[in-house]
CSV table of C-alpha atoms in Angstrom, one decimal:
chain,number,residue,atom,x,y,z
A,1,UNK,CA,31.7,31.1,-201.1
A,2,UNK,CA,33.7,31.7,-204.3
A,3,UNK,CA,31.9,34.7,-205.9
A,4,UNK,CA,33.6,34.4,-209.2
A,5,UNK,CA,32.1,30.9,-209.8
A,6,UNK,CA,28.7,31.6,-208.4
A,7,UNK,CA,27.9,35.1,-209.6
A,8,UNK,CA,28.1,38.5,-208.0
A,9,UNK,CA,26.5,38.7,-204.6
A,10,UNK,CA,26.5,41.2,-201.8
A,11,UNK,CA,27.2,40.8,-198.2
A,12,UNK,CA,23.5,40.7,-197.5
A,13,UNK,CA,23.1,37.8,-199.9
A,14,UNK,CA,26.0,36.1,-198.3
A,15,UNK,CA,24.3,36.6,-194.9
A,16,UNK,CA,21.1,35.2,-196.4
A,17,UNK,CA,23.0,32.2,-197.9
A,18,UNK,CA,24.3,31.4,-194.5
A,19,UNK,CA,20.8,31.7,-193.0
A,20,UNK,CA,19.3,29.4,-195.6
A,21,UNK,CA,22.2,26.8,-195.4
A,22,UNK,CA,22.0,26.8,-191.5
A,23,UNK,CA,18.2,26.3,-191.7
A,24,UNK,CA,18.7,23.3,-194.0
A,25,UNK,CA,21.3,21.9,-191.6
A,26,UNK,CA,18.8,22.4,-188.7
A,27,UNK,CA,16.2,20.5,-190.8
A,28,UNK,CA,18.7,17.6,-191.2
A,29,UNK,CA,19.7,17.9,-194.8
A,30,UNK,CA,23.1,16.6,-195.7
A,31,UNK,CA,25.8,18.6,-197.5
A,32,UNK,CA,25.0,17.2,-201.0
A,33,UNK,CA,21.3,17.8,-200.6
A,34,UNK,CA,21.8,21.3,-199.3
A,35,UNK,CA,24.1,22.1,-202.2
A,36,UNK,CA,21.4,20.8,-204.7
A,37,UNK,CA,18.7,22.9,-203.0
A,38,UNK,CA,20.9,26.0,-202.7
A,39,UNK,CA,22.1,25.7,-206.3
A,40,UNK,CA,18.5,25.8,-207.4
A,41,UNK,CA,17.6,28.6,-205.0
A,42,UNK,CA,20.6,30.7,-206.2
A,43,UNK,CA,19.3,30.4,-209.8
A,44,UNK,CA,15.7,31.1,-208.8
A,45,UNK,CA,16.5,34.1,-206.7
A,46,UNK,CA,18.8,35.8,-209.2
A,47,UNK,CA,22.0,35.2,-207.1
A,48,UNK,CA,20.5,36.9,-204.0
A,49,UNK,CA,18.7,34.4,-201.7
A,50,UNK,CA,16.4,37.4,-201.1
A,51,UNK,CA,13.1,36.2,-199.7
A,52,UNK,CA,11.4,39.3,-201.1
A,53,UNK,CA,12.7,39.0,-204.7
A,54,UNK,CA,9.9,39.1,-207.2
A,55,UNK,CA,10.0,37.8,-210.7
A,56,UNK,CA,10.5,40.5,-213.3
A,57,UNK,CA,7.8,39.7,-215.8
A,58,UNK,CA,5.5,42.5,-217.0
A,59,UNK,CA,3.2,39.9,-218.7
A,60,UNK,CA,2.0,38.4,-215.4
A,61,UNK,CA,-0.3,39.6,-212.8
A,62,UNK,CA,1.2,40.3,-209.4
A,63,UNK,CA,-0.4,37.3,-207.8
A,64,UNK,CA,1.2,35.0,-210.4
A,65,UNK,CA,4.7,36.4,-210.2
A,66,UNK,CA,7.4,34.2,-208.6
A,67,UNK,CA,8.5,35.4,-205.2
A,68,UNK,CA,11.4,34.7,-202.9
A,69,UNK,CA,14.2,32.2,-202.6
A,70,UNK,CA,12.4,29.5,-204.5
A,71,UNK,CA,10.3,31.9,-206.6
A,72,UNK,CA,7.0,30.5,-205.3
A,73,UNK,CA,4.3,31.1,-207.9
A,74,UNK,CA,0.5,30.6,-208.2
A,75,UNK,CA,-1.0,28.4,-205.5
A,76,UNK,CA,2.4,27.7,-203.9
A,77,UNK,CA,2.9,31.5,-203.4
A,78,UNK,CA,-0.5,31.9,-202.0
A,79,UNK,CA,0.0,28.8,-199.7
A,80,UNK,CA,3.3,30.3,-198.5
A,81,UNK,CA,1.7,33.7,-197.8
A,82,UNK,CA,-0.9,31.8,-195.7
A,83,UNK,CA,1.8,29.9,-193.9
A,84,UNK,CA,3.7,33.2,-193.3
A,85,UNK,CA,0.8,35.0,-191.7
A,86,UNK,CA,1.7,33.4,-188.3
A,87,UNK,CA,5.4,34.0,-188.8
A,88,UNK,CA,5.6,37.5,-190.2
A,89,UNK,CA,8.8,39.4,-189.4
A,90,UNK,CA,10.6,42.4,-190.7
A,91,UNK,CA,13.8,40.5,-190.7
A,92,UNK,CA,14.8,39.1,-194.1
A,93,UNK,CA,16.6,36.2,-192.4
A,94,UNK,CA,13.4,35.2,-190.6
A,95,UNK,CA,11.5,35.3,-193.9
A,96,UNK,CA,14.3,33.3,-195.6
A,97,UNK,CA,14.0,30.7,-192.8
A,98,UNK,CA,10.2,30.6,-193.2
A,99,UNK,CA,10.5,29.9,-196.9
A,100,UNK,CA,12.9,27.0,-196.3
A,101,UNK,CA,10.6,25.6,-193.6
A,102,UNK,CA,7.6,25.9,-195.9
A,103,UNK,CA,9.6,24.1,-198.7
A,104,UNK,CA,10.5,21.3,-196.2
A,105,UNK,CA,6.8,21.0,-195.1
A,106,UNK,CA,5.7,20.7,-198.7
A,107,UNK,CA,8.1,17.9,-199.3
A,108,UNK,CA,8.1,16.0,-196.0
A,109,UNK,CA,4.5,16.6,-194.7
A,110,UNK,CA,2.3,17.0,-197.8
A,111,UNK,CA,-1.2,18.2,-197.1
A,112,UNK,CA,-3.6,18.2,-199.9
A,113,UNK,CA,-5.5,21.1,-198.2
A,114,UNK,CA,-2.4,23.3,-198.5
A,115,UNK,CA,-2.6,25.7,-201.4
A,116,UNK,CA,1.0,24.9,-202.2
A,117,UNK,CA,0.5,21.2,-202.3
A,118,UNK,CA,2.9,19.6,-204.8
A,119,UNK,CA,1.2,16.2,-204.8
A,120,UNK,CA,1.9,13.3,-202.5
A,121,UNK,CA,3.7,11.4,-205.3
A,122,UNK,CA,6.0,14.3,-206.0
A,123,UNK,CA,6.6,14.9,-202.3
A,124,UNK,CA,7.4,11.2,-201.7
A,125,UNK,CA,9.8,11.1,-204.7
A,126,UNK,CA,11.5,14.2,-203.5
A,127,UNK,CA,11.8,13.1,-199.9
A,128,UNK,CA,13.3,9.8,-200.9
A,129,UNK,CA,15.4,11.0,-203.9
A,130,UNK,CA,17.0,13.8,-201.8
A,131,UNK,CA,18.4,11.1,-199.5
A,132,UNK,CA,20.3,9.3,-202.2
A,133,UNK,CA,21.9,9.8,-205.6
A,134,UNK,CA,24.5,12.1,-206.9
A,135,UNK,CA,24.6,15.9,-206.6
A,136,UNK,CA,23.5,16.1,-210.2
A,137,UNK,CA,20.6,13.7,-209.6
A,138,UNK,CA,19.5,15.7,-206.5
A,139,UNK,CA,19.8,19.0,-208.3
A,140,UNK,CA,17.7,17.8,-211.3
A,141,UNK,CA,15.1,16.1,-209.0
A,142,UNK,CA,14.6,19.3,-207.0
A,143,UNK,CA,14.4,21.4,-210.2
A,144,UNK,CA,11.9,19.1,-211.8
A,145,UNK,CA,9.6,18.2,-208.9
A,146,UNK,CA,9.8,21.3,-206.7
A,147,UNK,CA,10.8,24.3,-208.8
A,148,UNK,CA,9.1,23.0,-212.0
A,149,UNK,CA,10.4,25.5,-214.5
A,150,UNK,CA,8.8,25.9,-217.9
A,151,UNK,CA,10.0,23.5,-220.6
A,152,UNK,CA,13.0,25.2,-222.3
A,153,UNK,CA,13.6,27.5,-219.3
A,154,UNK,CA,15.2,24.9,-217.0
A,155,UNK,CA,18.8,26.2,-217.1
A,156,UNK,CA,19.9,22.9,-215.6
A,157,UNK,CA,23.6,23.4,-216.3
A,158,UNK,CA,23.6,26.7,-214.4
A,159,UNK,CA,21.7,25.2,-211.5
A,160,UNK,CA,24.1,22.2,-211.4
A,161,UNK,CA,27.2,24.5,-211.7
A,162,UNK,CA,25.8,26.5,-208.8
A,163,UNK,CA,25.2,23.4,-206.8
A,164,UNK,CA,28.7,22.0,-207.5
A,165,UNK,CA,30.4,25.3,-206.5
A,166,UNK,CA,28.4,25.5,-203.4
A,167,UNK,CA,29.2,21.9,-202.5
A,168,UNK,CA,32.9,22.6,-203.0
A,169,UNK,CA,32.6,25.7,-200.7
A,170,UNK,CA,30.7,24.0,-197.8
A,171,UNK,CA,32.7,22.8,-194.9
A,172,UNK,CA,30.2,20.2,-193.8
């Protein structure tokens, strides 16, 4: 990973990056899709891939703060916390893997009873769209349908630059 192009990271965040990337590989995501997801996650987690990272916003209640690699908020955060109850671990790598598995479940096995349900239409568009299209298209799709940042706070160019730098650094 080229730190100067992606932002300052520690050896722990490099270790977490490897964990998240390897989990995405295990789930069958190709290089381009992994880079799109990782580029978004890098932005969301403040260049850390820390599964415990909490949004810094004094105007929100704790239950509404974004948390983790993907900055799960609201019902998605509560759904993830329910999902995690059976997978709790003190290891950051295990929690990072669990967040990626939960993201994958929301996209590929949508369940309207899950608190984090993103909608079967969004899930279907994501599942299909992440299989084709350019790195830019996949980065934007993941941002718009999974991350869903507030209008005006998308930072798409940063997310895409992250994705491109990650793509260039991945061997496979």
